[in-house]
Coordinates of C-alpha atoms in Angstrom, one line a residue:
M1 CA 105.7 80.3 62.9
F2 CA 105.2 83.3 62.9
E3 CA 102.9 83.1 60.3
K4 CA 100.4 80.3 61.6
L5 CA 99.9 82.0 64.6
Y6 CA 99.9 85.6 62.9
H7 CA 96.6 84.2 61.3
Y8 CA 95.4 82.0 63.7
L9 CA 95.1 84.8 66.4
N10 CA 93.9 87.0 63.0
K11 CA 91.9 83.5 62.3
G12 CA 88.3 84.6 60.0
D13 CA 90.7 86.5 57.2
K14 CA 90.1 84.8 53.8
K15 CA 93.8 85.9 53.0
Q16 CA 96.5 88.5 54.8
V17 CA 94.9 92.0 55.2
C18 CA 97.3 94.9 53.7
T19 CA 95.6 98.0 54.5
D20 CA 97.2 101.1 54.5
I21 CA 101.1 99.6 54.3
T22 CA 103.9 99.1 51.0
E23 CA 103.7 95.9 48.9
D24 CA 107.0 95.1 50.4
A25 CA 106.0 96.1 54.2
C26 CA 102.8 93.5 53.3
Q27 CA 105.7 90.7 53.5
Y28 CA 106.7 91.0 56.7
V29 CA 103.6 91.4 58.8
P30 CA 103.6 88.7 60.8
R31 CA 107.2 88.4 61.8
N32 CA 106.7 92.5 62.2
F33 CA 103.3 92.1 63.9
F34 CA 104.9 89.8 67.3
L35 CA 108.1 91.1 67.2
Q36 CA 105.7 94.7 68.2
I37 CA 104.0 92.7 70.2
F38 CA 107.0 91.0 72.1
S39 CA 108.9 94.3 72.7
N40 CA 106.0 95.8 74.0
V41 CA 105.2 93.4 76.1
F42 CA 109.0 94.4 78.7
T43 CA 108.4 97.6 78.5
Q44 CA 105.1 97.7 79.9
L45 CA 105.8 95.1 82.3
G46 CA 108.5 98.0 83.0
D47 CA 106.7 100.5 83.3
T48 CA 103.4 99.4 85.5
L49 CA 107.5 97.9 87.9
S50 CA 108.4 101.6 88.0
N51 CA 105.0 103.0 88.2
P52 CA 105.2 106.8 89.5
K53 CA 101.6 106.3 90.6
T54 CA 102.8 103.7 92.6
V55 CA 106.1 101.7 92.8
L56 CA 107.7 105.5 92.6
T57 CA 105.8 107.3 95.3
W58 CA 105.8 104.5 97.6
L59 CA 110.4 104.3 96.9
M60 CA 110.3 107.4 97.5
S61 CA 108.6 108.2 100.6
Y62 CA 110.4 105.0 101.9
V63 CA 113.9 107.2 100.9
S64 CA 112.3 109.8 102.8
A65 CA 112.6 112.0 99.5
P66 CA 110.4 115.8 100.0
V67 CA 106.5 115.2 99.9
Y68 CA 106.6 118.1 97.4
L69 CA 109.1 116.1 95.6
I70 CA 107.0 113.0 95.2
S71 CA 104.1 115.1 94.0
L72 CA 106.6 116.0 90.4
I73 CA 107.1 112.9 89.7
V74 CA 103.4 111.2 87.7
P75 CA 102.5 114.6 86.2
L76 CA 106.1 115.6 85.3
R77 CA 107.3 111.6 83.9
E78 CA 103.8 111.6 81.7
S79 CA 103.9 115.4 80.9
G80 CA 108.1 115.3 79.7
S81 CA 107.3 112.1 77.6
M82 CA 104.8 114.4 75.7
V83 CA 105.8 118.1 75.7
P84 CA 109.0 117.6 73.4
Q85 CA 107.5 115.4 70.6
V86 CA 106.8 118.4 67.6
F87 CA 110.5 119.0 68.1
F88 CA 111.4 114.9 68.0
A89 CA 108.2 114.7 65.1
Q90 CA 111.7 116.6 63.0
L91 CA 114.2 114.3 64.2
I92 CA 112.3 111.5 62.3
H93 CA 111.1 113.0 59.5
K94 CA 114.9 113.1 58.7
R95 CA 115.1 109.9 58.8
A96 CA 114.3 107.1 56.0
I97 CA 115.1 104.3 58.5
R98 CA 113.3 105.0 62.1
K99 CA 113.3 101.9 64.3
W100 CA 116.7 102.8 65.4
L101 CA 115.3 106.0 67.3
W102 CA 113.4 104.0 69.2
V103 CA 115.9 101.3 69.8
I104 CA 117.8 104.5 71.3
G105 CA 115.6 106.1 73.2
A106 CA 115.2 102.6 75.1
L107 CA 118.7 102.3 76.4
L108 CA 118.5 105.9 77.8
Q109 CA 115.0 104.5 79.7
F110 CA 116.9 101.2 80.7
L111 CA 119.6 103.9 81.9
A112 CA 117.3 106.0 83.5
I113 CA 115.6 103.8 85.6
G114 CA 118.7 101.9 86.5
A115 CA 120.0 104.8 88.4
I116 CA 117.0 105.6 90.1
G117 CA 117.9 102.1 91.7
I118 CA 121.4 103.0 92.9
I119 CA 120.1 107.0 93.9
A120 CA 117.9 105.1 96.0
L121 CA 119.9 102.8 97.7
N122 CA 123.4 105.4 98.2
F123 CA 120.7 108.5 99.5
K124 CA 118.3 110.1 101.5
G125 CA 115.7 112.8 102.4
F126 CA 116.1 116.3 100.0
S127 CA 119.4 114.9 97.9
A128 CA 117.7 111.2 96.5
G129 CA 114.5 113.5 95.9
W130 CA 116.0 115.9 93.6
L131 CA 118.1 112.8 92.0
I132 CA 115.1 111.0 91.5
V133 CA 113.4 113.5 89.6
G134 CA 116.3 113.7 86.8
A135 CA 116.1 110.7 86.3
V136 CA 112.5 110.8 85.8
I137 CA 113.3 113.6 83.2
L138 CA 115.9 111.4 81.3
F139 CA 113.4 109.2 81.2
S140 CA 110.3 111.3 80.2
L141 CA 112.6 112.9 78.0
S142 CA 113.9 109.7 76.1
R143 CA 110.2 108.0 76.4
S144 CA 109.0 111.2 73.6
M145 CA 110.9 109.6 71.1
S146 CA 110.3 105.7 71.3
S147 CA 106.8 106.5 72.0
L148 CA 106.3 108.9 68.9
T149 CA 108.5 106.8 66.5
S150 CA 106.6 103.4 67.9
K151 CA 103.2 104.8 66.5
D152 CA 105.4 106.1 63.0
I153 CA 106.3 102.1 62.9
T154 CA 103.3 101.0 63.9
G155 CA 101.5 102.5 60.6
K156 CA 104.2 101.4 58.7
T157 CA 105.0 97.8 59.3
I158 CA 100.8 96.8 60.5
P159 CA 97.8 96.9 58.9
K160 CA 94.1 98.9 59.4
T161 CA 92.1 96.5 61.7
R162 CA 95.4 94.5 63.0
R163 CA 97.2 97.6 64.9
G164 CA 94.2 97.2 67.6
R165 CA 94.5 93.8 68.2
M166 CA 98.3 94.4 68.5
K167 CA 98.0 96.1 71.1
G168 CA 95.4 94.5 72.8
Y169 CA 97.5 90.9 72.4
S170 CA 100.7 93.1 73.9
V171 CA 99.1 94.4 77.1
S172 CA 97.1 91.3 77.5
V173 CA 100.6 89.0 77.6
S174 CA 102.8 91.6 79.7
G175 CA 99.7 91.6 82.2
V176 CA 100.4 87.7 82.8
L177 CA 103.6 89.1 83.9
V178 CA 102.5 92.1 85.9
L179 CA 100.2 89.6 88.0
A180 CA 103.3 87.0 88.8
A181 CA 105.1 90.2 89.7
G182 CA 102.2 91.5 92.2
L183 CA 102.1 88.4 93.8
F184 CA 105.4 87.7 94.3
M185 CA 105.1 91.2 95.5
L186 CA 102.6 90.5 97.9
Y187 CA 104.0 87.3 99.2
Q188 CA 107.4 89.0 100.2
S189 CA 105.4 92.1 101.6
R190 CA 104.6 88.8 104.4
N191 CA 108.2 90.2 105.1
D192 CA 109.4 93.5 106.5
A193 CA 110.1 95.1 102.9
T194 CA 113.9 96.6 103.0
I195 CA 115.5 99.2 100.4
S196 CA 117.3 96.4 99.0
F197 CA 113.7 94.7 97.8
Y198 CA 112.0 98.0 96.8
T199 CA 115.3 98.6 94.3
N200 CA 115.8 94.9 93.2
I201 CA 112.1 95.9 91.5
I202 CA 113.1 99.4 89.6
F203 CA 116.3 97.4 89.1
F204 CA 114.0 94.5 87.6
A205 CA 111.9 96.8 85.9
S206 CA 114.6 98.6 83.8
A207 CA 116.6 95.2 82.3
T208 CA 112.8 95.1 80.1
W209 CA 113.9 97.8 78.2
L210 CA 117.1 96.4 77.8
V211 CA 115.6 93.6 76.3
A212 CA 112.5 95.4 74.4
A213 CA 115.6 97.5 72.5
L214 CA 117.1 94.2 71.4
I215 CA 113.9 93.2 69.7
Y216 CA 112.6 96.0 68.4
S217 CA 116.0 96.3 66.2
R218 CA 114.6 92.9 64.2
I219 CA 111.8 94.6 63.1
K220 CA 111.9 94.4 59.3
E221 CA 111.3 98.5 58.2
F222 CA 111.3 99.9 55.0
P223 CA 112.5 103.7 54.3
S224 CA 110.2 106.7 54.3
E225 CA 109.9 109.9 52.8
I226 CA 112.4 111.8 53.6
Q227 CA 112.0 115.5 55.1
D228 CA 114.4 118.7 53.7
E229 CA 116.7 120.2 56.2
K230 CA 115.2 123.6 55.5
D231 CA 111.6 122.8 55.9
D232 CA 112.5 122.3 59.5
K233 CA 110.4 125.2 60.9
E234 CA 108.3 126.0 58.8
S235 CA 107.3 121.9 59.6
I236 CA 106.6 123.0 63.2
L237 CA 104.5 126.1 62.2
S238 CA 102.7 123.9 60.1
S239 CA 102.1 121.2 62.6
F240 CA 100.9 123.6 64.9
A241 CA 98.3 124.8 62.2
L242 CA 96.7 121.4 62.3
L243 CA 94.8 123.1 65.2
K244 CA 93.1 125.9 63.0
T245 CA 92.7 123.3 59.8
D246 CA 91.7 120.5 60.8
K247 CA 88.6 120.2 62.7
H248 CA 88.4 116.6 62.4
F249 CA 92.0 117.0 64.6
R250 CA 90.7 119.5 66.6
D251 CA 87.7 117.3 67.8
F252 CA 90.2 114.2 68.6
I253 CA 92.3 116.7 71.4
V254 CA 89.3 117.9 72.9
A255 CA 87.8 114.4 73.6
R256 CA 91.8 113.1 74.3
T257 CA 91.8 116.4 76.5
L258 CA 89.0 115.1 78.4
L259 CA 89.4 111.3 79.1
L260 CA 92.8 112.4 81.3
C261 CA 90.7 111.7 83.8
T262 CA 91.1 107.9 83.4
A263 CA 95.0 108.4 84.2
L264 CA 94.9 111.3 86.5
S265 CA 92.5 110.4 88.9
A266 CA 94.4 106.6 89.4
P267 CA 96.2 108.7 92.8
F268 CA 93.9 109.8 94.6
Y269 CA 92.1 106.7 94.2
V270 CA 95.5 106.0 95.5
V271 CA 95.2 108.4 98.3
L272 CA 92.2 107.5 99.4
A273 CA 93.5 104.1 100.2
Q274 CA 96.2 105.3 102.3
E275 CA 94.1 107.6 103.9
H276 CA 91.2 105.1 105.0
V277 CA 92.8 101.5 104.7
G278 CA 96.5 102.7 105.5
K279 CA 100.2 102.0 104.2
E280 CA 100.5 98.6 104.6
A281 CA 103.2 96.9 102.0
Y282 CA 101.2 94.5 101.2
L283 CA 98.6 97.5 99.8
L284 CA 101.1 97.8 96.5
G285 CA 100.8 94.0 95.9
L286 CA 97.6 94.5 95.0
F287 CA 97.2 97.8 93.7
I288 CA 99.8 95.8 90.9
I289 CA 97.5 92.7 90.9
A290 CA 94.4 94.7 90.1
K291 CA 96.4 96.6 87.0
G292 CA 97.7 92.6 86.1
V293 CA 94.6 91.3 86.1
A294 CA 92.6 94.0 83.9
S295 CA 95.2 94.1 81.6
I296 CA 94.8 90.6 81.0
V297 CA 90.8 90.3 81.2
S298 CA 90.0 93.3 79.1
S299 CA 93.3 94.8 76.4
P300 CA 92.2 91.7 73.7
I301 CA 88.3 92.6 73.8
W302 CA 89.6 96.6 73.8
G303 CA 91.9 95.6 70.7
K304 CA 89.1 93.3 68.6
Y305 CA 87.0 96.4 68.5
A306 CA 89.1 98.2 68.5
D307 CA 90.2 98.1 65.0
K308 CA 86.3 98.4 64.4
S309 CA 85.4 101.5 65.9
S310 CA 88.5 102.8 68.0
K311 CA 86.4 106.6 69.0
N312 CA 83.5 104.0 70.5
I313 CA 86.5 102.2 72.5
M314 CA 87.0 105.8 73.8
A315 CA 83.8 106.7 74.9
V316 CA 82.9 103.3 76.5
A317 CA 85.8 103.0 78.4
V318 CA 85.1 106.7 79.7
L319 CA 82.0 106.1 80.5
I320 CA 82.9 103.1 82.8
A321 CA 85.4 105.7 84.9
S322 CA 83.2 108.2 84.8
V323 CA 80.0 105.8 86.7
L324 CA 83.0 104.5 89.2
G325 CA 84.3 108.0 89.8
I326 CA 81.1 109.1 90.9
F327 CA 80.3 105.9 92.8
I328 CA 83.7 106.5 94.8
F329 CA 82.5 109.9 95.7
F330 CA 79.4 108.9 97.3
T331 CA 80.7 106.1 98.6
I332 CA 83.6 108.3 100.9
S333 CA 80.9 110.4 101.4
Y334 CA 78.3 108.8 102.9
F335 CA 79.1 105.2 103.7
D336 CA 81.1 104.8 106.6
T337 CA 81.7 101.5 107.1
L338 CA 82.1 100.4 102.9
R339 CA 85.0 103.4 102.5
S340 CA 87.4 101.7 105.2
A341 CA 86.6 98.1 103.7
K342 CA 90.2 96.6 102.2
W343 CA 89.0 94.9 98.9
I344 CA 86.7 97.9 98.2
Y345 CA 90.3 99.8 97.0
P346 CA 91.8 96.7 94.6
V347 CA 88.1 96.0 93.3
V348 CA 88.3 100.1 92.1
L349 CA 91.7 99.9 90.5
F350 CA 90.7 96.9 88.9
I351 CA 87.9 98.5 87.8
L352 CA 89.5 101.5 86.1
G353 CA 92.6 99.4 84.6
I354 CA 89.7 97.8 82.1
A355 CA 88.7 102.0 81.5
H356 CA 91.9 103.1 81.3
Q357 CA 93.4 100.3 79.0
G358 CA 90.0 101.0 76.7
V359 CA 91.2 104.6 76.9
R360 CA 94.7 103.6 75.7
L361 CA 93.6 101.2 73.4
G362 CA 90.8 103.4 71.6
R363 CA 93.2 106.6 70.8
K364 CA 96.1 104.7 70.2
T365 CA 94.5 103.3 67.5
Y366 CA 92.8 106.2 66.1
V367 CA 95.5 109.2 65.8
I368 CA 97.3 105.7 64.3
D369 CA 94.5 105.5 61.8
M370 CA 93.9 109.1 61.5
A371 CA 96.9 109.1 58.1
T372 CA 99.6 108.1 56.8
G373 CA 103.0 108.6 56.7
N374 CA 104.8 111.8 57.7
E375 CA 101.5 113.9 58.8
R376 CA 100.7 110.6 61.5
T377 CA 104.1 111.4 62.8
S378 CA 102.6 115.2 62.9
Y379 CA 99.3 114.5 64.1
V380 CA 100.6 112.2 67.0
S381 CA 103.7 114.5 68.2
V382 CA 101.0 117.7 68.1
S383 CA 98.5 116.3 69.9
N384 CA 100.8 114.5 72.2
T385 CA 102.4 118.1 72.7
V386 CA 99.7 119.9 73.6
I387 CA 98.1 117.0 75.3
G388 CA 101.1 117.2 77.9
I389 CA 100.6 120.7 78.2
I390 CA 97.4 120.7 79.3
L391 CA 98.1 117.9 82.0
L392 CA 100.8 120.0 83.8
L393 CA 98.1 122.3 83.7
V394 CA 95.0 120.0 85.0
G395 CA 97.6 118.0 87.0
G396 CA 98.8 121.2 88.8
L397 CA 95.2 121.9 89.4
S398 CA 93.9 119.0 90.7
A399 CA 96.9 118.6 93.0
L400 CA 95.6 122.1 94.5
V401 CA 92.5 120.8 94.5
S402 CA 92.9 117.8 96.3
L403 CA 94.2 119.9 99.1
L404 CA 90.6 120.7 99.8
S405 CA 89.4 117.4 99.2
V406 CA 90.7 113.8 97.6
E407 CA 86.6 113.1 95.9
G408 CA 86.5 116.0 95.7
V409 CA 88.3 116.3 93.0
I410 CA 87.7 112.3 92.0
L411 CA 84.4 114.0 90.8
L412 CA 85.2 117.1 89.3
L413 CA 87.5 114.0 87.0
S414 CA 84.8 112.4 86.4
I415 CA 82.6 115.0 85.3
L416 CA 84.4 115.8 82.8
G417 CA 84.7 112.3 81.6
L418 CA 81.0 112.2 81.1
V419 CA 81.6 115.2 78.5
G420 CA 84.9 112.9 77.3
A421 CA 82.5 110.0 76.2
Y422 CA 80.0 112.6 74.4
K423 CA 83.2 113.9 72.5
S424 CA 85.3 110.5 72.0
Y425 CA 81.7 109.1 70.8
K426 CA 80.5 111.9 68.4
L427 CA 83.7 111.6 66.3
P428 CA 83.7 110.3 63.3
N429 CA 85.4 106.8 62.2
V430 CA 88.7 106.4 60.6
E431 CA 88.3 102.2 60.4
K432 CA 86.3 102.3 56.8
I433 CA 88.8 100.5 54.4

């Protein structure tokens, strides 16, 4: 069944592609292709239903957590899942079979998100805020290990020119589920949303990681080369040395840094909506629906073309986000009627969602295709660690600037995105066989 569906989704192939993987792994590509899609579908659904930019912000506001703690959850969740990766890389290198690290990380994420629901039901104010921040930190560290491991497993089990499609299909399918969840939330918002409503969403989100862990454990993985313990310290230093010695990798880091505008600008669009339209509960449902539809519409297309030229996908996607940001800056600044229109913000989040999916699929496919074996893990871990640190710095700076002008931050990030589009376009292609 897996083989027939795999060849149907990749129709046009005269024979099964097995580029950049072993002969043993080639025999299990269809099975591993779909197991990774199914596990990704559940984790992406969980991500959306516990998103710090929307759901967790709403939940923390509901339990009267301090505003300064609410402002911490986005950078903590994003950076906390990136910064430790260079250290987790050494743990991964010591294991021939690595999927169990992903499974452990998923189980810890299940516990962390579930804990947030329990905290919200039993605590208020300052206590609730700090406990939720602690759970977010645990989630981020667990996510860090799973994220790094998943790219290694993808590189070992899925051939080049199929990795982008796999990610595109998984995001698209999860988008259907996200759309259904958003419609349900929109329907429920007709009544007064209680704390039980929000915590049930969180508990459901936590369960998705448990299901994903069970699915991922069924992946057929063959042993990797193991790194000696005596090489650990030297390996960490040599990993960071890539920034100095590998110009291609360094250029990718610069481009990826400038692509952050699609992630960092999203909360500011939400803030603008709350300022000019209101904080009604239905907005949360509309934003989730917009994200779901954006994933369904765009991800298969982004994934297909990422297998042809992932660096061009990065460039086009960030260009869309930048043009959108510049348009919104002038709309907010000079058009009073339009900035108060209720429809404009879900539409903006929809377009931004399309752009962000393109950036994510493009950069993930690019870094996986850049290298092979343990070198791939080093590329991913160092790039994520560096980006995580930069994200904390840029996120803190954006928070300060936002005190003066929210739309001004969006304009600044959009200008950086234009530079990022150029830098991405100038990167070499890595999909050539």
